[in-house]
GROMACS .gro file of C-alpha atoms in nm:
model
  447
    1UNK     CA    1   7.705   4.632  -5.394
    2UNK     CA    2   7.808   4.299  -5.245
    3UNK     CA    3   7.998   4.047  -5.440
    4UNK     CA    4   7.775   3.807  -5.632
    5UNK     CA    5   7.471   4.040  -5.602
    6UNK     CA    6   7.291   4.192  -5.888
    7UNK     CA    7   7.076   4.509  -5.912
    8UNK     CA    8   6.863   4.344  -6.175
    9UNK     CA    9   6.534   4.217  -6.047
   10UNK     CA   10   6.301   4.170  -6.331
   11UNK     CA   11   6.053   3.949  -6.144
   12UNK     CA   12   6.000   4.200  -5.865
   13UNK     CA   13   5.914   4.485  -6.118
   14UNK     CA   14   5.538   4.420  -6.115
   15UNK     CA   15   5.531   4.426  -5.734
   16UNK     CA   16   5.614   4.700  -5.490
   17UNK     CA   17   5.836   4.572  -5.195
   18UNK     CA   18   6.131   4.727  -5.020
   19UNK     CA   19   6.456   4.522  -5.034
   20UNK     CA   20   6.293   4.227  -5.197
   21UNK     CA   21   6.478   3.902  -5.302
   22UNK     CA   22   6.648   3.868  -5.633
   23UNK     CA   23   6.568   3.688  -5.955
   24UNK     CA   24   6.773   3.522  -6.225
   25UNK     CA   25   6.745   3.294  -6.515
   26UNK     CA   26   6.736   2.921  -6.456
   27UNK     CA   27   7.055   2.736  -6.416
   28UNK     CA   28   7.237   2.594  -6.711
   29UNK     CA   29   7.558   2.386  -6.699
   30UNK     CA   30   7.913   2.447  -6.565
   31UNK     CA   31   8.070   2.522  -6.232
   32UNK     CA   32   7.892   2.610  -5.904
   33UNK     CA   33   8.013   2.852  -5.659
   34UNK     CA   34   7.875   2.868  -5.302
   35UNK     CA   35   7.815   3.190  -5.120
   36UNK     CA   36   7.797   3.289  -4.752
   37UNK     CA   37   7.545   3.550  -4.629
   38UNK     CA   38   7.677   3.742  -4.317
   39UNK     CA   39   7.502   3.974  -4.088
   40UNK     CA   40   7.595   4.272  -4.286
   41UNK     CA   41   7.411   4.139  -4.575
   42UNK     CA   42   7.713   4.111  -4.796
   43UNK     CA   43   7.777   3.799  -4.997
   44UNK     CA   44   8.116   3.653  -5.046
   45UNK     CA   45   8.229   3.354  -5.259
   46UNK     CA   46   8.350   3.063  -5.045
   47UNK     CA   47   8.459   2.818  -5.296
   48UNK     CA   48   8.379   2.653  -5.637
   49UNK     CA   49   8.327   2.319  -5.800
   50UNK     CA   50   8.490   2.232  -6.136
   51UNK     CA   51   8.270   2.239  -6.439
   52UNK     CA   52   8.120   1.912  -6.548
   53UNK     CA   53   7.960   2.014  -6.868
   54UNK     CA   54   7.624   1.904  -6.742
   55UNK     CA   55   7.352   2.094  -6.561
   56UNK     CA   56   7.450   2.169  -6.197
   57UNK     CA   57   7.173   2.181  -5.951
   58UNK     CA   58   7.160   2.496  -5.727
   59UNK     CA   59   7.054   2.497  -5.371
   60UNK     CA   60   6.767   2.263  -5.274
   61UNK     CA   61   6.599   2.157  -4.966
   62UNK     CA   62   6.630   1.828  -4.793
   63UNK     CA   63   6.530   1.538  -5.016
   64UNK     CA   64   6.459   1.771  -5.298
   65UNK     CA   65   6.729   1.645  -5.555
   66UNK     CA   66   7.098   1.632  -5.574
   67UNK     CA   67   7.220   1.942  -5.385
   68UNK     CA   68   7.583   2.054  -5.440
   69UNK     CA   69   7.599   2.379  -5.249
   70UNK     CA   70   7.721   2.447  -4.890
   71UNK     CA   71   7.669   2.767  -4.713
   72UNK     CA   72   7.637   2.932  -4.380
   73UNK     CA   73   7.455   3.224  -4.229
   74UNK     CA   74   7.577   3.419  -3.927
   75UNK     CA   75   7.391   3.684  -3.746
   76UNK     CA   76   7.561   3.903  -3.476
   77UNK     CA   77   7.328   3.926  -3.189
   78UNK     CA   78   7.069   3.719  -3.370
   79UNK     CA   79   6.884   3.412  -3.255
   80UNK     CA   80   7.030   3.085  -3.332
   81UNK     CA   81   6.832   2.861  -3.559
   82UNK     CA   82   6.729   2.526  -3.428
   83UNK     CA   83   6.871   2.210  -3.572
   84UNK     CA   84   6.824   1.855  -3.448
   85UNK     CA   85   7.141   1.651  -3.388
   86UNK     CA   86   7.491   1.726  -3.266
   87UNK     CA   87   7.712   1.979  -3.423
   88UNK     CA   88   7.892   1.720  -3.631
   89UNK     CA   89   7.568   1.625  -3.788
   90UNK     CA   90   7.498   1.321  -3.571
   91UNK     CA   91   7.193   1.282  -3.361
   92UNK     CA   92   7.243   1.248  -2.989
   93UNK     CA   93   7.249   0.900  -2.864
   94UNK     CA   94   6.984   0.958  -2.593
   95UNK     CA   95   6.694   1.179  -2.714
   96UNK     CA   96   6.561   1.413  -2.459
   97UNK     CA   97   6.255   1.331  -2.257
   98UNK     CA   98   5.988   1.600  -2.251
   99UNK     CA   99   5.747   1.403  -2.039
  100UNK     CA  100   5.781   1.642  -1.729
  101UNK     CA  101   5.650   1.935  -1.940
  102UNK     CA  102   5.361   1.722  -2.092
  103UNK     CA  103   5.259   1.615  -1.739
  104UNK     CA  104   5.248   1.959  -1.597
  105UNK     CA  105   4.904   2.087  -1.555
  106UNK     CA  106   4.987   2.439  -1.654
  107UNK     CA  107   5.240   2.377  -1.938
  108UNK     CA  108   5.162   2.267  -2.287
  109UNK     CA  109   5.410   2.061  -2.491
  110UNK     CA  110   5.421   2.210  -2.843
  111UNK     CA  111   5.670   1.976  -3.006
  112UNK     CA  112   5.972   1.765  -2.930
  113UNK     CA  113   6.272   1.615  -3.115
  114UNK     CA  114   6.605   1.436  -3.042
  115UNK     CA  115   6.745   1.744  -2.871
  116UNK     CA  116   6.475   1.985  -2.806
  117UNK     CA  117   6.132   2.049  -2.647
  118UNK     CA  118   5.911   2.348  -2.717
  119UNK     CA  119   5.640   2.445  -2.480
  120UNK     CA  120   5.406   2.724  -2.364
  121UNK     CA  121   5.385   2.776  -1.987
  122UNK     CA  122   5.063   2.946  -1.844
  123UNK     CA  123   5.147   2.987  -1.482
  124UNK     CA  124   5.423   3.257  -1.497
  125UNK     CA  125   5.686   2.991  -1.426
  126UNK     CA  126   5.932   3.140  -1.701
  127UNK     CA  127   6.127   2.952  -1.958
  128UNK     CA  128   6.423   2.877  -1.747
  129UNK     CA  129   6.212   2.680  -1.508
  130UNK     CA  130   6.025   2.498  -1.786
  131UNK     CA  131   6.348   2.393  -1.952
  132UNK     CA  132   6.525   2.306  -1.638
  133UNK     CA  133   6.239   2.051  -1.565
  134UNK     CA  134   6.357   1.834  -1.848
  135UNK     CA  135   6.726   1.898  -1.793
  136UNK     CA  136   6.757   2.142  -2.092
  137UNK     CA  137   6.868   2.500  -2.130
  138UNK     CA  138   6.653   2.783  -2.268
  139UNK     CA  139   6.745   2.868  -2.619
  140UNK     CA  140   6.463   3.104  -2.720
  141UNK     CA  141   6.179   3.282  -2.551
  142UNK     CA  142   5.882   3.444  -2.730
  143UNK     CA  143   5.547   3.577  -2.647
  144UNK     CA  144   5.308   3.288  -2.727
  145UNK     CA  145   5.067   3.316  -3.029
  146UNK     CA  146   4.698   3.352  -2.939
  147UNK     CA  147   4.509   3.024  -2.930
  148UNK     CA  148   4.808   2.828  -3.060
  149UNK     CA  149   5.109   2.647  -2.904
  150UNK     CA  150   5.354   2.852  -3.111
  151UNK     CA  151   5.563   3.167  -3.090
  152UNK     CA  152   5.421   3.494  -3.187
  153UNK     CA  153   5.701   3.603  -3.431
  154UNK     CA  154   5.526   3.938  -3.506
  155UNK     CA  155   5.678   4.060  -3.177
  156UNK     CA  156   6.045   4.081  -3.077
  157UNK     CA  157   6.199   3.781  -2.915
  158UNK     CA  158   6.238   3.783  -2.531
  159UNK     CA  159   6.541   3.718  -2.331
  160UNK     CA  160   6.621   3.372  -2.188
  161UNK     CA  161   6.836   3.526  -1.916
  162UNK     CA  162   6.570   3.744  -1.767
  163UNK     CA  163   6.228   3.659  -1.634
  164UNK     CA  164   5.969   3.826  -1.858
  165UNK     CA  165   5.702   3.842  -1.580
  166UNK     CA  166   5.436   3.715  -1.820
  167UNK     CA  167   5.177   3.473  -1.728
  168UNK     CA  168   5.244   3.284  -2.044
  169UNK     CA  169   5.537   3.257  -2.300
  170UNK     CA  170   5.659   3.029  -2.568
  171UNK     CA  171   5.985   2.840  -2.484
  172UNK     CA  172   6.239   2.648  -2.701
  173UNK     CA  173   6.448   2.423  -2.481
  174UNK     CA  174   6.771   2.258  -2.616
  175UNK     CA  175   7.013   2.017  -2.502
  176UNK     CA  176   7.376   1.917  -2.584
  177UNK     CA  177   7.452   1.922  -2.957
  178UNK     CA  178   7.183   2.174  -3.036
  179UNK     CA  179   7.239   2.488  -3.236
  180UNK     CA  180   7.349   2.794  -3.067
  181UNK     CA  181   7.117   2.994  -2.849
  182UNK     CA  182   7.003   3.364  -2.844
  183UNK     CA  183   7.274   3.611  -2.879
  184UNK     CA  184   7.516   3.372  -3.053
  185UNK     CA  185   7.589   3.288  -3.411
  186UNK     CA  186   7.362   3.062  -3.608
  187UNK     CA  187   7.466   2.713  -3.701
  188UNK     CA  188   7.572   2.618  -4.047
  189UNK     CA  189   7.351   2.412  -4.280
  190UNK     CA  190   7.442   2.232  -4.595
  191UNK     CA  191   7.306   2.005  -4.863
  192UNK     CA  192   7.482   1.679  -4.943
  193UNK     CA  193   7.571   1.549  -5.278
  194UNK     CA  194   7.276   1.300  -5.274
  195UNK     CA  195   7.028   1.578  -5.190
  196UNK     CA  196   6.958   1.438  -4.844
  197UNK     CA  197   7.075   1.745  -4.654
  198UNK     CA  198   6.884   2.062  -4.592
  199UNK     CA  199   6.990   2.411  -4.679
  200UNK     CA  200   6.889   2.752  -4.548
  201UNK     CA  201   6.949   3.095  -4.670
  202UNK     CA  202   7.226   3.011  -4.921
  203UNK     CA  203   7.231   3.076  -5.289
  204UNK     CA  204   7.456   2.979  -5.584
  205UNK     CA  205   7.579   3.102  -5.915
  206UNK     CA  206   7.653   2.869  -6.198
  207UNK     CA  207   7.831   2.942  -6.520
  208UNK     CA  208   7.849   2.780  -6.856
  209UNK     CA  209   8.220   2.738  -6.830
  210UNK     CA  210   8.295   3.066  -7.009
  211UNK     CA  211   8.229   3.283  -6.712
  212UNK     CA  212   7.893   3.396  -6.806
  213UNK     CA  213   7.669   3.385  -6.500
  214UNK     CA  214   7.328   3.232  -6.488
  215UNK     CA  215   7.122   3.046  -6.218
  216UNK     CA  216   7.023   3.179  -5.880
  217UNK     CA  217   7.188   3.501  -5.744
  218UNK     CA  218   7.172   3.624  -5.397
  219UNK     CA  219   6.980   3.934  -5.290
  220UNK     CA  220   7.149   4.263  -5.208
  221UNK     CA  221   7.046   4.238  -4.842
  222UNK     CA  222   7.022   4.537  -4.611
  223UNK     CA  223   7.225   4.496  -4.282
  224UNK     CA  224   7.042   4.286  -4.040
  225UNK     CA  225   7.182   4.295  -3.677
  226UNK     CA  226   6.919   4.097  -3.523
  227UNK     CA  227   6.755   3.818  -3.722
  228UNK     CA  228   6.435   3.635  -3.579
  229UNK     CA  229   6.366   3.269  -3.629
  230UNK     CA  230   6.051   3.150  -3.802
  231UNK     CA  231   5.793   2.928  -3.638
  232UNK     CA  232   5.936   2.616  -3.782
  233UNK     CA  233   6.073   2.337  -3.548
  234UNK     CA  234   6.267   2.048  -3.692
  235UNK     CA  235   6.199   1.700  -3.572
  236UNK     CA  236   6.404   1.380  -3.648
  237UNK     CA  237   6.162   1.141  -3.504
  238UNK     CA  238   6.061   0.972  -3.824
  239UNK     CA  239   5.957   1.199  -4.103
  240UNK     CA  240   5.860   1.560  -4.113
  241UNK     CA  241   6.221   1.718  -4.144
  242UNK     CA  242   6.204   2.071  -4.245
  243UNK     CA  243   6.502   2.241  -4.414
  244UNK     CA  244   6.311   2.553  -4.509
  245UNK     CA  245   6.420   2.898  -4.377
  246UNK     CA  246   6.467   2.794  -4.015
  247UNK     CA  247   6.601   3.145  -3.952
  248UNK     CA  248   6.448   3.467  -4.079
  249UNK     CA  249   6.725   3.687  -4.205
  250UNK     CA  250   6.535   4.013  -4.217
  251UNK     CA  251   6.214   4.186  -4.323
  252UNK     CA  252   6.148   4.233  -4.692
  253UNK     CA  253   5.875   4.488  -4.625
  254UNK     CA  254   5.520   4.519  -4.736
  255UNK     CA  255   5.407   4.399  -5.076
  256UNK     CA  256   5.154   4.628  -5.231
  257UNK     CA  257   5.108   4.452  -5.571
  258UNK     CA  258   5.173   4.090  -5.655
  259UNK     CA  259   5.533   3.992  -5.731
  260UNK     CA  260   5.543   3.792  -6.052
  261UNK     CA  261   5.797   3.533  -6.113
  262UNK     CA  262   5.830   3.482  -6.486
  263UNK     CA  263   5.897   3.158  -6.678
  264UNK     CA  264   6.260   3.060  -6.669
  265UNK     CA  265   6.343   3.277  -6.356
  266UNK     CA  266   6.433   3.212  -6.006
  267UNK     CA  267   6.322   3.447  -5.728
  268UNK     CA  268   6.531   3.408  -5.409
  269UNK     CA  269   6.383   3.581  -5.107
  270UNK     CA  270   6.688   3.478  -4.896
  271UNK     CA  271   6.459   3.376  -4.605
  272UNK     CA  272   6.330   3.727  -4.554
  273UNK     CA  273   5.978   3.801  -4.426
  274UNK     CA  274   5.724   3.936  -4.680
  275UNK     CA  275   5.387   4.071  -4.573
  276UNK     CA  276   5.079   4.160  -4.779
  277UNK     CA  277   4.973   4.510  -4.805
  278UNK     CA  278   4.607   4.607  -4.769
  279UNK     CA  279   4.559   4.625  -5.146
  280UNK     CA  280   4.621   4.248  -5.170
  281UNK     CA  281   4.404   4.143  -4.870
  282UNK     CA  282   4.401   4.103  -4.499
  283UNK     CA  283   4.457   3.719  -4.485
  284UNK     CA  284   4.119   3.638  -4.366
  285UNK     CA  285   3.878   3.384  -4.524
  286UNK     CA  286   3.733   3.646  -4.765
  287UNK     CA  287   3.751   3.519  -5.115
  288UNK     CA  288   3.915   3.702  -5.411
  289UNK     CA  289   4.224   3.821  -5.225
  290UNK     CA  290   4.535   3.857  -5.440
  291UNK     CA  291   4.855   3.661  -5.393
  292UNK     CA  292   5.175   3.789  -5.262
  293UNK     CA  293   5.362   3.593  -5.531
  294UNK     CA  294   5.237   3.470  -5.877
  295UNK     CA  295   5.468   3.204  -6.032
  296UNK     CA  296   5.437   3.146  -6.404
  297UNK     CA  297   5.499   2.817  -6.592
  298UNK     CA  298   5.862   2.729  -6.555
  299UNK     CA  299   5.920   2.982  -6.269
  300UNK     CA  300   6.094   2.889  -5.947
  301UNK     CA  301   6.045   3.067  -5.594
  302UNK     CA  302   6.289   2.980  -5.308
  303UNK     CA  303   6.373   3.086  -4.961
  304UNK     CA  304   6.061   3.298  -4.877
  305UNK     CA  305   5.893   3.353  -4.549
  306UNK     CA  306   5.541   3.488  -4.567
  307UNK     CA  307   5.430   3.668  -4.246
  308UNK     CA  308   5.090   3.796  -4.138
  309UNK     CA  309   4.893   3.898  -4.326
  310UNK     CA  310   4.968   3.674  -4.634
  311UNK     CA  311   4.652   3.762  -4.827
  312UNK     CA  312   4.616   3.465  -5.067
  313UNK     CA  313   4.977   3.340  -5.044
  314UNK     CA  314   5.119   3.201  -5.370
  315UNK     CA  315   4.937   3.131  -5.698
  316UNK     CA  316   5.097   2.890  -5.954
  317UNK     CA  317   5.023   2.869  -6.329
  318UNK     CA  318   5.174   2.548  -6.495
  319UNK     CA  319   5.496   2.371  -6.397
  320UNK     CA  320   5.640   2.542  -6.093
  321UNK     CA  321   5.903   2.474  -5.836
  322UNK     CA  322   5.885   2.610  -5.480
  323UNK     CA  323   6.161   2.547  -5.221
  324UNK     CA  324   6.195   2.650  -4.867
  325UNK     CA  325   5.877   2.836  -4.829
  326UNK     CA  326   5.742   2.914  -4.485
  327UNK     CA  327   5.390   3.054  -4.410
  328UNK     CA  328   5.388   3.187  -4.067
  329UNK     CA  329   5.027   3.255  -4.111
  330UNK     CA  330   4.838   3.056  -4.372
  331UNK     CA  331   4.589   3.339  -4.463
  332UNK     CA  332   4.310   3.264  -4.715
  333UNK     CA  333   4.506   2.981  -4.845
  334UNK     CA  334   4.876   2.922  -4.838
  335UNK     CA  335   4.917   2.820  -5.211
  336UNK     CA  336   4.660   2.773  -5.492
  337UNK     CA  337   4.719   2.588  -5.804
  338UNK     CA  338   4.543   2.801  -6.065
  339UNK     CA  339   4.636   2.624  -6.395
  340UNK     CA  340   4.726   2.274  -6.492
  341UNK     CA  341   5.082   2.160  -6.444
  342UNK     CA  342   5.319   1.987  -6.197
  343UNK     CA  343   5.389   2.181  -5.882
  344UNK     CA  344   5.674   2.068  -5.657
  345UNK     CA  345   5.706   2.201  -5.304
  346UNK     CA  346   6.023   2.096  -5.119
  347UNK     CA  347   6.092   2.227  -4.767
  348UNK     CA  348   5.911   2.471  -4.544
  349UNK     CA  349   5.603   2.491  -4.320
  350UNK     CA  350   5.259   2.640  -4.286
  351UNK     CA  351   5.102   2.735  -3.975
  352UNK     CA  352   4.781   2.884  -3.818
  353UNK     CA  353   4.509   2.863  -4.083
  354UNK     CA  354   4.134   2.838  -4.063
  355UNK     CA  355   4.055   2.647  -4.381
  356UNK     CA  356   4.281   2.487  -4.654
  357UNK     CA  357   4.657   2.494  -4.659
  358UNK     CA  358   4.679   2.411  -5.034
  359UNK     CA  359   4.398   2.451  -5.282
  360UNK     CA  360   4.404   2.271  -5.624
  361UNK     CA  361   4.185   2.436  -5.895
  362UNK     CA  362   4.307   2.265  -6.209
  363UNK     CA  363   4.394   1.915  -6.323
  364UNK     CA  364   4.750   1.883  -6.180
  365UNK     CA  365   5.029   1.686  -6.007
  366UNK     CA  366   5.128   1.824  -5.676
  367UNK     CA  367   5.424   1.684  -5.490
  368UNK     CA  368   5.503   1.818  -5.141
  369UNK     CA  369   5.798   1.689  -4.937
  370UNK     CA  370   6.007   1.777  -4.618
  371UNK     CA  371   5.710   1.998  -4.508
  372UNK     CA  372   5.560   2.078  -4.163
  373UNK     CA  373   5.189   2.187  -4.144
  374UNK     CA  374   5.008   2.265  -3.829
  375UNK     CA  375   4.664   2.397  -3.743
  376UNK     CA  376   4.409   2.421  -4.045
  377UNK     CA  377   4.101   2.270  -4.171
  378UNK     CA  378   4.261   2.049  -4.441
  379UNK     CA  379   4.621   2.012  -4.566
  380UNK     CA  380   4.512   1.976  -4.935
  381UNK     CA  381   4.169   2.040  -5.098
  382UNK     CA  382   4.062   1.993  -5.459
  383UNK     CA  383   3.823   2.255  -5.555
  384UNK     CA  384   3.477   2.147  -5.439
  385UNK     CA  385   3.231   1.970  -5.674
  386UNK     CA  386   3.506   1.926  -5.956
  387UNK     CA  387   3.565   1.592  -6.120
  388UNK     CA  388   3.891   1.654  -6.291
  389UNK     CA  389   4.184   1.432  -6.193
  390UNK     CA  390   4.462   1.547  -5.953
  391UNK     CA  391   4.758   1.331  -5.836
  392UNK     CA  392   4.889   1.419  -5.494
  393UNK     CA  393   5.221   1.294  -5.357
  394UNK     CA  394   5.309   1.366  -4.993
  395UNK     CA  395   5.652   1.249  -4.865
  396UNK     CA  396   5.853   1.302  -4.549
  397UNK     CA  397   5.605   1.549  -4.399
  398UNK     CA  398   5.466   1.630  -4.049
  399UNK     CA  399   5.105   1.719  -4.052
  400UNK     CA  400   4.898   1.786  -3.744
  401UNK     CA  401   4.589   1.946  -3.604
  402UNK     CA  402   4.374   1.933  -3.922
  403UNK     CA  403   4.006   1.974  -3.848
  404UNK     CA  404   3.899   1.753  -4.141
  405UNK     CA  405   4.158   1.564  -4.335
  406UNK     CA  406   4.495   1.555  -4.502
  407UNK     CA  407   4.348   1.543  -4.850
  408UNK     CA  408   3.988   1.599  -4.949
  409UNK     CA  409   3.848   1.569  -5.302
  410UNK     CA  410   3.506   1.522  -5.477
  411UNK     CA  411   3.662   1.341  -5.775
  412UNK     CA  412   3.661   0.961  -5.804
  413UNK     CA  413   3.964   0.977  -6.042
  414UNK     CA  414   4.205   1.173  -5.812
  415UNK     CA  415   4.479   0.987  -5.640
  416UNK     CA  416   4.689   1.028  -5.328
  417UNK     CA  417   5.022   0.876  -5.211
  418UNK     CA  418   5.156   0.940  -4.863
  419UNK     CA  419   5.493   0.797  -4.761
  420UNK     CA  420   5.726   0.834  -4.459
  421UNK     CA  421   5.501   1.104  -4.301
  422UNK     CA  422   5.414   1.173  -3.946
  423UNK     CA  423   5.074   1.286  -3.853
  424UNK     CA  424   4.857   1.358  -3.551
  425UNK     CA  425   4.515   1.513  -3.463
  426UNK     CA  426   4.357   1.463  -3.802
  427UNK     CA  427   3.985   1.522  -3.764
  428UNK     CA  428   3.752   1.306  -3.962
  429UNK     CA  429   3.989   1.083  -4.182
  430UNK     CA  430   4.322   1.097  -4.352
  431UNK     CA  431   4.160   1.111  -4.689
  432UNK     CA  432   3.799   1.208  -4.782
  433UNK     CA  433   3.652   1.137  -5.111
  434UNK     CA  434   3.942   0.947  -5.256
  435UNK     CA  435   3.852   0.606  -5.395
  436UNK     CA  436   4.005   0.318  -5.192
  437UNK     CA  437   4.207   0.184  -5.496
  438UNK     CA  438   4.360   0.538  -5.551
  439UNK     CA  439   4.522   0.552  -5.211
  440UNK     CA  440   4.890   0.448  -5.158
  441UNK     CA  441   5.046   0.470  -4.811
  442UNK     CA  442   5.390   0.351  -4.678
  443UNK     CA  443   5.611   0.421  -4.381
  444UNK     CA  444   5.372   0.666  -4.214
  445UNK     CA  445   5.334   0.697  -3.841
  446UNK     CA  446   5.078   0.846  -3.601
  447UNK     CA  447   5.190   1.028  -3.288
   0.00000   0.00000   0.00000
């Protein structure tokens, strides 16, 4: 058993899943030790902070509160996760220009940032040629997802060094200062003392000063010699930063019955991929599918990647915290608020949906930040024909390719606040059904 790991996993008991993440009680006060996850799945202590006598926050995503942990994930032979900015944390002075890709008749520009372009070619050109056209190097090559400008992460990654011979593939091109490419070790990520930095795949243990452990513990991961990245791309061009699980650390297996996160517990999936078994649902738009995770009032779910199928994603009941959650395929809905409370989602992304990303079925406050959402009908939907009040806060997100709106409601009392968020290709309107006096916007930009 690796140092800092526990065989106890009370939250996972109601579910059936191989090598699932670990759970623990909520953090109390005292010192914090940070941990490092290596490719062998072992966890070692890298340092500690002195006890302050007050509650010490554990790992959080960017902007999600005062983070105090620092960690790194290395994967021998794995695919380097993508970060924007130079290796010293600064952003390159001259952002890359992806115009040559966008101008090509047979190439589609998927996303871009200060040091990267991602694209799909459809003429057999190969990723090396696509990246060279904008003066960058190929960092990752994948088969492209059907009907989407995105990688198909259900398949193995391809090699940048050899021509795949495919008519079309997804390419991630990176320049100087970018994270390491395929076959090399992944870059380190950390959270700053003011909570502005992002964290991926790290976990922490806090004590009450007497040596009794509480707070989040890391999972006893199986050896992963070849990790695969998630579909998330990070952009620094004004909002929409995404600290959540930029690199998938392994496969958690198939979930055959819903995993329940109880009140006061933290379930850490350590950025492993969970898929719904047939008993939960197939991830289509059929109603009454079961969730992969059910989070009870006071529960906390962190560092989880939901692959395809995801059935009905995550259900919340009461006050719930979600951090660094990635839905590679949205499924029926990514997350549904089932009972009243305040739900906070900080970090992650959701992709490839047909209808709603998030559904609200009870009077609630929903705060989502540092999140990327692409390709769905609506970003947030209050249950149709309901008149209860919900308060929605969207901050520092990147939302694109929504058929209808960012938030839709039929309640005249519901409110929405959207700040420092980038958006594009929003179908009918940003907000549908929200009274004009209940809309607050600031610092947003369309691209």
